[in-house]
Coordinates of C-alpha atoms in Angstrom, one line a residue:
M272 CA -0.1 -0.2 0.0
G273 CA 2.9 2.4 -0.1
S274 CA 3.9 4.4 2.7
T275 CA 0.6 5.2 3.9
E276 CA 0.1 6.4 7.6
Q277 CA -1.8 3.6 9.7
T278 CA -4.7 4.9 11.4
T279 CA -7.1 3.5 14.4
E280 CA -10.7 2.9 14.5
I281 CA -12.7 2.5 17.5
L282 CA -15.5 -0.3 16.6
L283 CA -16.8 -0.7 19.8
C284 CA -16.5 0.6 23.6
L285 CA -17.7 -1.9 26.7
S286 CA -18.1 -0.1 30.2
P287 CA -16.5 -1.7 33.3
A288 CA -19.9 -3.1 34.2
E289 CA -20.3 -4.6 30.8
A290 CA -17.1 -5.9 30.8
D291 CA -17.5 -7.4 33.8
N292 CA -20.8 -9.2 32.8
L293 CA -19.1 -11.2 29.9
K294 CA -19.3 -14.8 30.2
E295 CA -15.9 -17.6 30.0
G296 CA -15.8 -18.5 26.2
I297 CA -17.5 -17.0 23.4
N298 CA -19.5 -13.5 23.5
F299 CA -21.8 -12.0 20.5
L300 CA -21.5 -8.1 20.8
Q301 CA -23.2 -5.3 18.9
N302 CA -22.5 -1.7 18.0
K303 CA -26.0 -0.4 18.8
C304 CA -25.3 2.6 16.9
T305 CA -23.3 1.1 13.7
G306 CA -25.4 -2.6 14.1
K307 CA -21.9 -4.1 13.5
S308 CA -21.8 -7.3 15.4
Y309 CA -18.2 -8.7 16.9
I310 CA -17.3 -12.1 18.8
L311 CA -15.2 -11.8 22.0
Y312 CA -13.5 -14.6 23.5
K313 CA -12.5 -14.7 27.1
N314 CA -10.4 -17.2 28.7
K315 CA -9.9 -15.8 32.4
S316 CA -8.2 -12.8 31.9
R317 CA -7.2 -13.1 28.3
L318 CA -9.4 -11.7 25.7
K319 CA -9.6 -12.1 21.9
A320 CA -11.7 -10.4 19.4
C321 CA -12.9 -10.2 15.9
K322 CA -15.5 -8.9 13.6
N323 CA -18.8 -11.5 13.3
L324 CA -18.0 -11.6 9.4
C325 CA -16.7 -14.8 7.9
K326 CA -14.0 -14.4 5.6
H327 CA -15.2 -16.6 2.9
Q328 CA -18.5 -14.7 1.9
G329 CA -19.3 -12.2 4.5
G330 CA -21.9 -14.3 6.3
L331 CA -22.5 -14.1 10.1
F332 CA -21.3 -16.4 12.4
I333 CA -23.8 -18.3 15.1
K334 CA -23.0 -20.6 18.2
D335 CA -21.7 -24.0 16.9
M336 CA -24.2 -26.5 18.6
E337 CA -21.9 -29.6 17.9
D338 CA -18.8 -27.8 19.6
L339 CA -18.7 -29.1 23.4
D340 CA -15.6 -26.8 24.2
G341 CA -17.4 -23.5 23.7
R342 CA -14.5 -22.6 21.1
S343 CA -16.2 -22.2 17.7
V344 CA -18.6 -20.6 15.7
R345 CA -20.6 -21.7 12.8
C346 CA -21.0 -19.4 9.4
T347 CA -24.6 -19.2 8.7
K348 CA -23.8 -19.1 4.9
H349 CA -21.5 -22.5 4.0
N350 CA -21.2 -23.7 7.6
W351 CA -17.6 -22.8 7.7
K352 CA -16.4 -22.7 11.1
L353 CA -14.1 -20.4 13.2
D354 CA -12.1 -21.4 15.9
V355 CA -12.3 -18.2 18.5
S356 CA -9.5 -19.1 20.7
T357 CA -7.0 -19.3 17.9
M358 CA -8.6 -17.0 15.0
K359 CA -8.4 -20.3 12.8
Y360 CA -10.9 -21.9 10.9
I361 CA -11.4 -25.4 11.3
N362 CA -13.6 -26.2 8.5
P363 CA -12.3 -26.1 5.9
P364 CA -9.1 -27.3 8.1
G365 CA -5.9 -25.2 7.3
S366 CA -7.6 -22.4 5.4
F367 CA -7.8 -18.6 6.6
C368 CA -7.0 -17.2 9.7
Q369 CA -9.7 -14.5 11.1
D370 CA -8.2 -11.1 11.2
E371 CA -8.4 -9.7 15.2
L372 CA -9.2 -6.7 16.6
V373 CA -6.9 -4.9 19.2
V374 CA -8.6 -5.1 22.8
E375 CA -7.5 -2.1 24.4
M376 CA -8.1 -1.7 28.2
D377 CA -9.1 1.9 29.6
G378 CA -7.5 1.5 33.2
K379 CA -11.3 1.4 34.9
N380 CA -11.7 -2.2 33.8
G381 CA -13.6 -1.4 30.7
F382 CA -12.2 -1.6 27.1
S383 CA -12.2 -0.6 23.8
L384 CA -12.1 -2.9 20.4
L385 CA -9.9 -1.4 17.8
E386 CA -9.3 -1.7 14.0
L387 CA -5.6 -0.4 12.6
S388 CA -5.8 -0.1 9.3
P389 CA -4.2 2.3 6.6
P390 CA -6.1 5.0 5.4
N391 CA -8.5 4.4 2.2
P392 CA -5.3 4.9 -0.4
W393 CA -7.7 6.5 -2.9
D394 CA -8.1 9.6 -0.4
S395 CA -4.5 10.5 -0.8
D396 CA -4.1 13.6 -3.0
P397 CA -8.0 14.1 -3.4
R398 CA -9.2 15.8 -7.0
T399 CA -12.7 17.8 -7.0
P400 CA -14.8 16.4 -9.9
E401 CA -14.9 19.0 -13.0
D402 CA -17.3 18.8 -15.2
L403 CA -17.6 16.4 -18.1
A404 CA -18.3 17.6 -21.8
F405 CA -20.9 15.2 -23.4
G406 CA -18.9 12.2 -25.1
E407 CA -15.9 13.0 -23.2
V408 CA -15.9 9.5 -21.4
Q409 CA -17.6 6.7 -23.0
I410 CA -18.4 3.3 -21.5
T411 CA -18.6 0.4 -24.1
Y412 CA -19.9 -3.2 -22.9
L413 CA -18.0 -5.8 -25.4
T414 CA -18.8 -9.3 -23.4
H415 CA -18.6 -10.9 -20.1
A416 CA -16.1 -8.5 -17.9
C417 CA -14.6 -6.6 -21.0
M418 CA -15.2 -2.8 -20.8
D419 CA -14.1 -0.4 -23.3
L420 CA -13.6 3.2 -21.7
K421 CA -12.8 6.1 -23.7
L422 CA -11.6 8.6 -21.2
G423 CA -10.6 12.3 -22.8
D424 CA -8.3 11.2 -25.1
T425 CA -7.2 8.2 -24.0
R426 CA -8.4 4.4 -24.2
M427 CA -8.9 1.7 -21.5
V428 CA -10.0 -1.7 -21.6
F429 CA -10.8 -4.2 -18.9
D430 CA -10.5 -8.1 -19.1
P431 CA -10.6 -8.6 -22.7
W432 CA -12.2 -12.2 -23.5
L433 CA -13.6 -12.0 -26.9
I434 CA -13.3 -15.4 -28.5
G435 CA -12.6 -19.0 -27.5
P436 CA -13.4 -20.7 -24.4
A437 CA -12.3 -20.2 -20.8
F438 CA -11.2 -22.9 -18.3
A439 CA -10.8 -25.4 -20.6
R440 CA -13.8 -26.0 -22.4
G441 CA -16.3 -25.6 -20.1
W442 CA -17.2 -21.7 -20.3
W443 CA -18.0 -20.1 -23.7
L444 CA -19.3 -16.6 -24.4
L445 CA -22.6 -15.7 -23.8
H446 CA -22.9 -12.5 -25.8
E447 CA -21.8 -11.9 -29.5
P448 CA -18.9 -9.4 -29.1
P449 CA -19.0 -6.3 -31.6
S450 CA -18.0 -7.3 -34.8
D451 CA -15.1 -4.6 -34.5
W452 CA -13.7 -6.0 -31.2
L453 CA -10.3 -6.7 -32.4
E454 CA -10.0 -2.7 -33.7
R455 CA -11.3 -1.5 -30.6
L456 CA -8.4 -3.7 -28.6
C457 CA -5.7 -2.5 -31.3
Q458 CA -6.7 1.1 -30.6
A459 CA -6.5 1.0 -26.6
D460 CA -3.4 3.0 -24.9
L461 CA -3.8 0.6 -21.9
I462 CA -5.5 -2.4 -20.8
Y463 CA -6.2 -3.9 -17.3
I464 CA -6.2 -7.6 -16.4
S465 CA -7.8 -8.3 -13.2
H466 CA -6.6 -11.7 -12.7
M467 CA -5.0 -15.0 -14.1
H468 CA -8.5 -16.9 -14.7
S469 CA -9.1 -17.4 -18.4
D470 CA -12.5 -15.4 -18.4
H471 CA -10.2 -12.5 -17.8
L472 CA -7.0 -13.5 -19.0
S473 CA -7.8 -15.3 -22.6
Y474 CA -5.1 -16.2 -24.3
P475 CA -6.8 -16.9 -27.6
T476 CA -7.8 -13.2 -27.4
L477 CA -4.5 -12.0 -26.5
K478 CA -3.0 -13.9 -29.3
K479 CA -5.2 -12.2 -31.7
L480 CA -4.0 -8.7 -30.1
A481 CA -0.1 -9.7 -30.1
K482 CA -0.2 -10.4 -33.6
R483 CA -1.3 -6.8 -34.4
R484 CA 0.1 -4.9 -31.1
P485 CA 2.6 -6.7 -29.1
D486 CA 3.7 -4.0 -27.2
I487 CA 0.3 -2.9 -26.2
P488 CA 0.9 -1.8 -22.1
I489 CA -1.0 -4.0 -20.1
Y490 CA -1.3 -3.4 -16.1
V491 CA -1.5 -6.0 -13.8
G492 CA -1.6 -6.2 -9.7
N493 CA 1.4 -7.4 -7.8
T494 CA -0.4 -10.5 -6.6
E495 CA 1.5 -13.7 -5.1
R496 CA 0.8 -15.6 -8.3
P497 CA 1.7 -13.3 -11.1
V498 CA -1.2 -12.8 -13.6
F499 CA 0.9 -13.6 -16.4
W500 CA 2.6 -16.8 -15.0
N501 CA 2.0 -18.7 -17.9
L502 CA 3.0 -16.2 -20.7
N503 CA 5.9 -18.2 -21.9
Q504 CA 4.2 -21.3 -22.3
S505 CA 1.0 -19.8 -23.9
G506 CA 3.4 -18.8 -27.1
V507 CA 1.7 -15.2 -27.0
Q508 CA 4.0 -12.6 -27.5
L509 CA 3.5 -9.6 -25.2
T510 CA 6.2 -7.2 -24.6
N511 CA 4.9 -4.5 -22.2
I512 CA 3.2 -6.3 -19.1
N513 CA 3.4 -3.8 -16.1
V514 CA 3.0 -4.9 -12.6
V515 CA 2.2 -2.3 -10.1
P516 CA 1.9 -1.9 -6.3
F517 CA -1.6 -2.0 -4.6
G518 CA -3.0 1.1 -3.5
V519 CA -1.3 3.5 -5.4
W520 CA -2.3 5.7 -7.9
Q521 CA -0.6 5.1 -11.5
Q522 CA -0.8 8.6 -13.1
V523 CA -1.6 7.8 -17.2
D524 CA -2.1 11.4 -18.1
K525 CA -2.9 14.9 -16.4
N526 CA -6.6 14.1 -16.1
L527 CA -6.2 10.2 -15.9
R528 CA -5.4 7.7 -13.0
F529 CA -6.0 4.3 -11.8
M530 CA -5.2 2.4 -8.6
I531 CA -5.3 -1.5 -8.4
L532 CA -6.6 -2.9 -5.0
M533 CA -6.4 -6.7 -3.9
D534 CA -9.5 -8.9 -2.6
G535 CA -9.4 -9.2 1.0
V536 CA -10.4 -13.2 0.5
H537 CA -7.9 -14.1 -2.1
P538 CA -5.1 -11.5 -2.1
E539 CA -2.8 -13.9 -3.9
M540 CA -4.6 -13.8 -7.1
D541 CA -7.7 -11.1 -7.4
T542 CA -7.9 -7.7 -7.8
C543 CA -10.3 -4.9 -8.5
I544 CA -9.6 -1.0 -10.0
I545 CA -10.2 2.5 -9.6
V546 CA -10.1 4.4 -12.6
E547 CA -10.1 8.1 -12.3
Y548 CA -11.1 11.2 -14.8
K549 CA -11.1 14.5 -13.6
G550 CA -11.9 13.7 -10.3
H551 CA -14.9 11.1 -11.4
R552 CA -14.3 7.6 -9.9
I553 CA -15.2 4.4 -11.8
L554 CA -14.9 1.4 -9.6
N555 CA -14.6 -2.0 -10.9
T556 CA -14.8 -4.8 -8.2
V557 CA -14.7 -7.7 -10.8
D558 CA -14.8 -11.0 -9.2
C559 CA -13.3 -10.0 -5.7
T560 CA -15.2 -11.8 -3.1
R561 CA -14.2 -8.7 -0.3
P562 CA -12.4 -6.3 -2.3
N563 CA -9.7 -4.6 -0.5
G564 CA -11.1 -6.4 2.4
G565 CA -14.8 -4.3 2.0
R566 CA -13.4 -1.0 2.2
L567 CA -14.3 0.9 -0.9
P568 CA -14.7 4.5 -2.2
K569 CA -18.1 5.7 -1.8
K570 CA -20.2 7.9 -4.1
A571 CA -18.2 6.8 -7.3
A572 CA -19.7 8.0 -10.7
F573 CA -19.6 4.5 -12.1
M574 CA -19.5 1.2 -10.6
M575 CA -19.8 -2.3 -12.0
S576 CA -19.3 -5.8 -10.6
D577 CA -20.0 -9.5 -11.1
F578 CA -23.4 -10.8 -9.8
A579 CA -24.4 -13.9 -11.4
G580 CA -23.1 -16.7 -9.7
G581 CA -22.1 -19.9 -10.8
A582 CA -18.3 -20.1 -11.3
S583 CA -17.6 -23.1 -9.3
G584 CA -18.0 -27.0 -9.9
F585 CA -19.8 -26.9 -6.6
P586 CA -22.4 -28.4 -6.0
M587 CA -23.2 -29.3 -9.8
T588 CA -20.2 -31.7 -10.0
F589 CA -20.4 -33.6 -6.8
S590 CA -22.7 -36.6 -6.1
G591 CA -23.4 -39.2 -3.2
G592 CA -24.3 -38.5 0.4
K593 CA -26.4 -35.2 0.4
F594 CA -25.7 -34.5 -3.3
T595 CA -29.3 -35.2 -4.6
E596 CA -30.5 -33.2 -7.4
E597 CA -33.4 -31.8 -5.1
W598 CA -30.7 -30.6 -2.7
K599 CA -28.4 -29.4 -5.5
A600 CA -31.2 -27.3 -7.0
Q601 CA -32.0 -25.7 -3.4
F602 CA -28.5 -25.0 -2.6
I603 CA -28.2 -23.2 -6.1
K604 CA -31.6 -21.3 -5.5
T605 CA -30.4 -20.2 -2.0
E606 CA -27.0 -19.2 -3.1
R607 CA -27.8 -17.3 -6.0
K608 CA -30.5 -15.3 -3.8
K609 CA -28.0 -14.5 -1.4
L610 CA -25.4 -13.1 -3.8
L611 CA -28.0 -11.0 -5.2
N612 CA -29.1 -9.5 -1.6
Y613 CA -25.5 -8.9 -1.0
K614 CA -24.8 -7.3 -4.3
A615 CA -27.6 -5.0 -3.5
R616 CA -26.5 -4.2 -0.2
L617 CA -23.0 -3.6 -1.3
V618 CA -24.3 -1.0 -3.8
K619 CA -26.6 0.8 -1.4
D620 CA -23.5 1.3 0.9
L621 CA -21.6 2.5 -1.8
Q622 CA -24.0 4.6 -3.6
P623 CA -22.5 5.3 -6.8
R624 CA -24.2 7.3 -9.0
I625 CA -24.7 4.2 -11.7
Y626 CA -24.3 0.9 -11.3
C627 CA -23.7 -2.0 -14.1
P628 CA -23.8 -5.6 -13.5
F629 CA -21.3 -7.6 -15.6
A630 CA -18.3 -10.7 -15.7
G631 CA -21.4 -13.3 -15.5
Y632 CA -22.4 -13.5 -19.4
F633 CA -21.0 -17.0 -19.9
V634 CA -22.8 -20.1 -20.6
E635 CA -21.5 -23.9 -20.6
S636 CA -22.7 -24.1 -24.5
H637 CA -20.7 -27.2 -25.3
P638 CA -23.0 -30.3 -25.9
S639 CA -21.4 -32.5 -23.2
D640 CA -22.1 -29.8 -20.8
K641 CA -25.9 -30.0 -21.1
Y642 CA -26.6 -31.2 -17.5
I643 CA -24.2 -28.4 -16.4
K644 CA -25.9 -25.8 -18.7
E645 CA -29.3 -26.8 -17.3
T646 CA -28.7 -26.8 -13.8
N647 CA -26.2 -24.2 -13.1
I648 CA -28.7 -21.4 -13.1
K649 CA -27.3 -17.6 -12.7
N650 CA -28.8 -14.5 -11.6
D651 CA -30.6 -12.3 -13.9
P652 CA -29.1 -8.7 -14.3
N653 CA -32.4 -7.0 -14.3
E654 CA -33.7 -9.0 -11.0
L655 CA -30.5 -7.4 -9.3
N656 CA -31.0 -4.0 -10.7
N657 CA -34.8 -4.2 -9.7
L658 CA -33.9 -5.1 -6.4
I659 CA -31.5 -2.1 -6.2
K660 CA -34.0 0.7 -7.2
K661 CA -36.4 -0.7 -4.7
N662 CA -33.6 -0.1 -2.2
C663 CA -31.9 3.5 -3.2
D664 CA -31.9 5.6 -5.8
V665 CA -28.8 4.2 -7.9
V666 CA -29.1 4.4 -11.4
T667 CA -28.8 1.0 -13.3
W668 CA -27.2 -0.3 -16.7
T669 CA -28.0 -3.7 -18.0
P670 CA -25.6 -3.7 -20.7
R671 CA -26.0 -5.5 -24.1
P672 CA -22.6 -5.9 -26.4
G673 CA -21.7 -2.6 -28.0
A674 CA -24.0 -0.4 -26.0
T675 CA -22.4 2.9 -24.9
L676 CA -22.9 4.9 -21.6
D677 CA -21.9 8.5 -21.9
L678 CA -21.1 9.4 -18.4
G679 CA -21.1 13.2 -18.6
R680 CA -24.6 13.0 -19.8
M681 CA -26.0 10.4 -17.5
L682 CA -24.5 12.2 -14.5
K683 CA -26.2 15.3 -15.6
D684 CA -29.5 13.7 -16.4
P685 CA -29.6 10.0 -16.1
T686 CA -33.3 10.1 -18.0
D687 CA -31.6 12.0 -21.0
S688 CA -32.3 9.5 -23.9
K689 CA -29.0 10.0 -25.3
G690 CA -27.5 9.1 -22.1
I691 CA -27.1 5.2 -23.8
T692 CA -26.4 4.2 -26.9
E693 CA -27.7 1.0 -27.9
P694 CA -26.0 -1.5 -30.5
P695 CA -28.2 -0.7 -33.8
E696 CA -31.4 -2.5 -34.4
G697 CA -30.8 -6.2 -35.9
T698 CA -27.6 -6.3 -33.8
K699 CA -26.7 -9.9 -32.7
I700 CA -26.8 -10.1 -29.0
Y701 CA -26.7 -13.7 -28.1
K702 CA -24.2 -16.4 -29.7
D703 CA -25.7 -19.1 -31.0
S704 CA -23.0 -21.0 -32.3
W705 CA -19.3 -21.5 -30.7
D706 CA -16.2 -22.4 -32.9
F707 CA -15.4 -25.6 -30.8
G708 CA -13.5 -27.6 -33.1
P709 CA -9.9 -26.0 -33.0
Y710 CA -10.0 -25.6 -28.9
L711 CA -11.0 -29.2 -28.4
K712 CA -8.2 -30.4 -31.0
I713 CA -5.6 -28.7 -28.7
L714 CA -6.9 -30.4 -25.8
N715 CA -7.2 -33.7 -27.6
A716 CA -3.6 -33.6 -29.2
A717 CA -2.7 -34.4 -25.3
I718 CA -4.6 -37.6 -25.1
G719 CA -1.9 -39.6 -27.2
D720 CA 1.3 -37.8 -26.0
E721 CA 3.8 -40.1 -25.3
I722 CA 4.5 -39.3 -21.6
F723 CA 1.3 -41.2 -20.9
L724 CA 2.5 -44.4 -22.5
H725 CA 4.9 -44.6 -19.5
S726 CA 2.5 -45.0 -16.0
S727 CA 5.7 -43.4 -13.7
W728 CA 4.2 -40.0 -15.1
I729 CA 1.8 -40.3 -12.2
K730 CA 4.7 -40.3 -9.9
E731 CA 6.5 -37.6 -11.7
Y732 CA 3.6 -35.1 -11.9
F733 CA 2.5 -35.4 -8.0
T734 CA 6.3 -35.1 -7.2
W735 CA 6.5 -31.9 -9.3
A736 CA 3.2 -30.9 -7.7
G737 CA 4.8 -30.6 -4.5
F738 CA 1.5 -31.4 -2.0
K739 CA 2.3 -33.8 0.7
D740 CA 2.3 -34.5 4.3
Y741 CA -1.7 -34.4 4.4
N742 CA -4.1 -36.9 5.3
L743 CA -6.0 -37.3 2.0
V744 CA -6.2 -40.3 0.0
V745 CA -7.6 -39.3 -3.7
R746 CA -8.6 -41.4 -6.7
M747 CA -8.1 -40.3 -10.0
I748 CA -9.9 -41.9 -12.7
E749 CA -9.8 -40.9 -16.6
T750 CA -13.3 -40.7 -18.4
D751 CA -14.5 -40.4 -21.5
E752 CA -17.3 -37.3 -22.1
D753 CA -20.0 -38.8 -19.9
F754 CA -17.5 -39.4 -16.8
N755 CA -17.5 -43.3 -17.4
P756 CA -14.0 -44.9 -17.2
Y757 CA -11.9 -44.2 -20.5
P758 CA -10.7 -47.7 -22.1
G759 CA -7.2 -47.8 -21.3
G760 CA -7.2 -45.0 -19.4
Y761 CA -5.6 -44.4 -15.9
D762 CA -7.3 -45.2 -12.7
Y763 CA -5.0 -44.8 -9.6
L764 CA -4.8 -43.3 -5.8
V765 CA -2.5 -41.1 -4.1
D766 CA -1.9 -41.1 -0.6
F767 CA -0.9 -37.6 0.6
L768 CA 0.5 -38.2 3.6
D769 CA 3.5 -39.5 2.6
L770 CA 2.9 -39.3 -1.5
S771 CA 2.7 -42.7 -2.2
F772 CA 0.5 -44.4 -4.9
P773 CA -0.8 -47.8 -3.0
K774 CA -2.7 -50.1 -4.9
K775 CA -5.5 -49.9 -2.2
R776 CA -6.6 -47.8 0.2
P777 CA -4.5 -47.5 3.3
S778 CA -6.0 -49.3 6.8
R779 CA -5.6 -46.0 9.0
E780 CA -8.4 -43.5 9.2
H781 CA -8.3 -41.2 6.4
P782 CA -10.2 -38.7 4.3
Y783 CA -11.0 -39.8 0.8
E784 CA -12.0 -38.3 -2.5
E785 CA -12.7 -39.5 -5.8
I786 CA -12.2 -37.6 -8.7
R787 CA -13.2 -38.7 -12.6
S788 CA -11.7 -36.2 -14.9
R789 CA -12.2 -35.9 -18.9
V790 CA -9.3 -37.5 -20.2
D791 CA -8.4 -34.9 -22.7
V792 CA -8.7 -32.0 -19.9
I793 CA -6.6 -33.6 -17.4
R794 CA -4.1 -34.8 -20.0
H795 CA -3.7 -31.7 -21.1
V796 CA -3.6 -29.5 -17.5
V797 CA -0.8 -32.3 -16.8
K798 CA 1.2 -32.2 -19.8
N799 CA 1.3 -28.4 -19.5
G800 CA 1.5 -27.7 -15.6
L801 CA -1.8 -25.8 -15.7
L802 CA -4.1 -25.1 -12.8
W803 CA -6.8 -27.5 -11.6
D804 CA -9.2 -24.8 -12.2
D805 CA -9.4 -25.7 -15.7
L806 CA -11.0 -29.2 -14.2
Y807 CA -13.0 -27.7 -11.1
I808 CA -14.4 -24.4 -12.4
G809 CA -14.7 -26.0 -16.0
F810 CA -17.0 -28.6 -15.0
Q811 CA -14.7 -31.1 -16.2
T812 CA -14.5 -33.4 -13.2
R813 CA -17.0 -35.2 -11.4
L814 CA -16.5 -35.5 -7.2
Q815 CA -17.2 -37.7 -4.4
R816 CA -16.1 -37.1 -1.1
D817 CA -15.8 -39.3 2.4
P818 CA -16.7 -37.7 4.7
D819 CA -18.0 -34.5 3.3
I820 CA -15.5 -32.1 3.8
Y821 CA -14.0 -29.3 1.9
H822 CA -10.0 -29.9 2.0
H823 CA -8.9 -26.2 1.6
L824 CA -5.2 -27.2 1.5
F825 CA -5.5 -29.8 -1.1
W826 CA -7.8 -27.6 -3.2
N827 CA -5.9 -24.2 -2.9
H828 CA -2.6 -25.9 -4.0
F829 CA -4.0 -27.3 -7.1
Q830 CA -5.7 -24.4 -8.2
I831 CA -3.4 -21.5 -7.0
K832 CA -0.2 -23.0 -5.7
L833 CA 1.7 -25.4 -8.3
P834 CA 5.0 -24.4 -9.4
L835 CA 5.4 -21.5 -12.0
T836 CA 7.1 -24.0 -14.8
P837 CA 5.8 -27.0 -15.8
P838 CA 7.2 -30.7 -15.2
N839 CA 10.4 -31.5 -17.0
W840 CA 8.9 -33.9 -19.6
R841 CA 11.9 -33.9 -21.9
S842 CA 14.1 -35.4 -19.0
F843 CA 11.2 -37.8 -17.8
L844 CA 11.2 -39.4 -21.5
M845 CA 14.7 -39.5 -21.9
H846 CA 14.9 -41.7 -18.8
C847 CA 12.1 -43.5 -19.8
R848 CA 13.4 -44.6 -23.3

């Protein structure tokens, strides 16, 4: 965050009498003025405190009835459990730690809960908004999370995914991008890419751009796993990638600057951005679960965020136990409603002048994913916008590809009929065909690779992956399109406690997962050392687990923490020959 001064915020004060009434163990507290909730854990004279807010997706904690020791609380959203005595999450095990608040005694046996934080970094060097001429700032929606911004004489593009699939072959574009999309990208002065997921960092799209403008300036945040970690292997020739620190203004010209912020839940990979032109702020929170830990600028001129849900293999790709079709349908319905309410509340709290739901316009259009397409119901942007209108007077915009919003006009008069220019009559809005062939051909090429003639690839791959000393046994099964065992495919066990590959499950007590993966995708992922998001978020697996526990350390490793360079298959094959 640069050299920003640390500030102290008092969140709650307890009088000596109130402090005296605290019971041993867990206490739920609330600030009557702000309505904010806190948890305080008392062990004799030792006090620990935190916000009553789950780090996963902002749910509220309640007493955990299964906890006989009186140390843990349970989230009402996804049943995550927090041990308040250690501030560590125990379900999923080994995942997050809760941010602790400072407990400051006042000398009279009362105390305060304090939060130490840097000031909102966007408030450094504040600028007074100037009048905007009509046409001076224009925001054009292209597809999914891709926006084309005209900011005076400068053009800036967000997250260009305009051709091909994302997550191996699981996601395809819902909207037909404007026919001039490549010209638009080539005319951009700079591009912001929020994170490494392939619906934001689209190598097929960037490959086309790089042929015309390899030196186009691209900006990314300084995440723990570099956004472009796989650039060399992608074969895309881009020569001007700029990694910038979080929370520091980047000056583009005298009127334009931007600041990249990290996500509070996934700081190792997710970011969001504030763009400011002549003092008017455009806030894009992209896919962040808790952008900037929940602190964001209020009263931005324009705000955009994701809204749709459905960007996970859970629960559609799970079976066994509670995972009946009825349970999955009910879970999805409940989750989508929670997400809508959360986004509506966020917009109400931040009070932007205009709000736009985006970054959720994908479809599982490959015929083999018909089941996912039918069950993975997404939120409707109009439903969210109607909910927002019921709660506050923020202007909302559901974008269509090629539609342009004139910020100067809309700020002056939101009812101005020229404020939004829709695409011409007869413009194709939704895609009805996708060029599956070339992309599936790349995946299929991995099936017959020489690597997989030697069963020792299994040990080579998982040794390279580097995950071990964890009590979990996984059965990996290569399958056909319908998740039936692939003829002649591999079916094997991995014991992650000692990284062994036993013929049968060990006799000790152990959690167990069965992962069925389409053979073309798993072999493509293995061969190229790719992250398992292609499998999991791309709906290319079917999973069963016993007991039904989410193994955060395991999945987090294979989705985010694999080595940055792929396995050395050349050396492996030389040893095999």
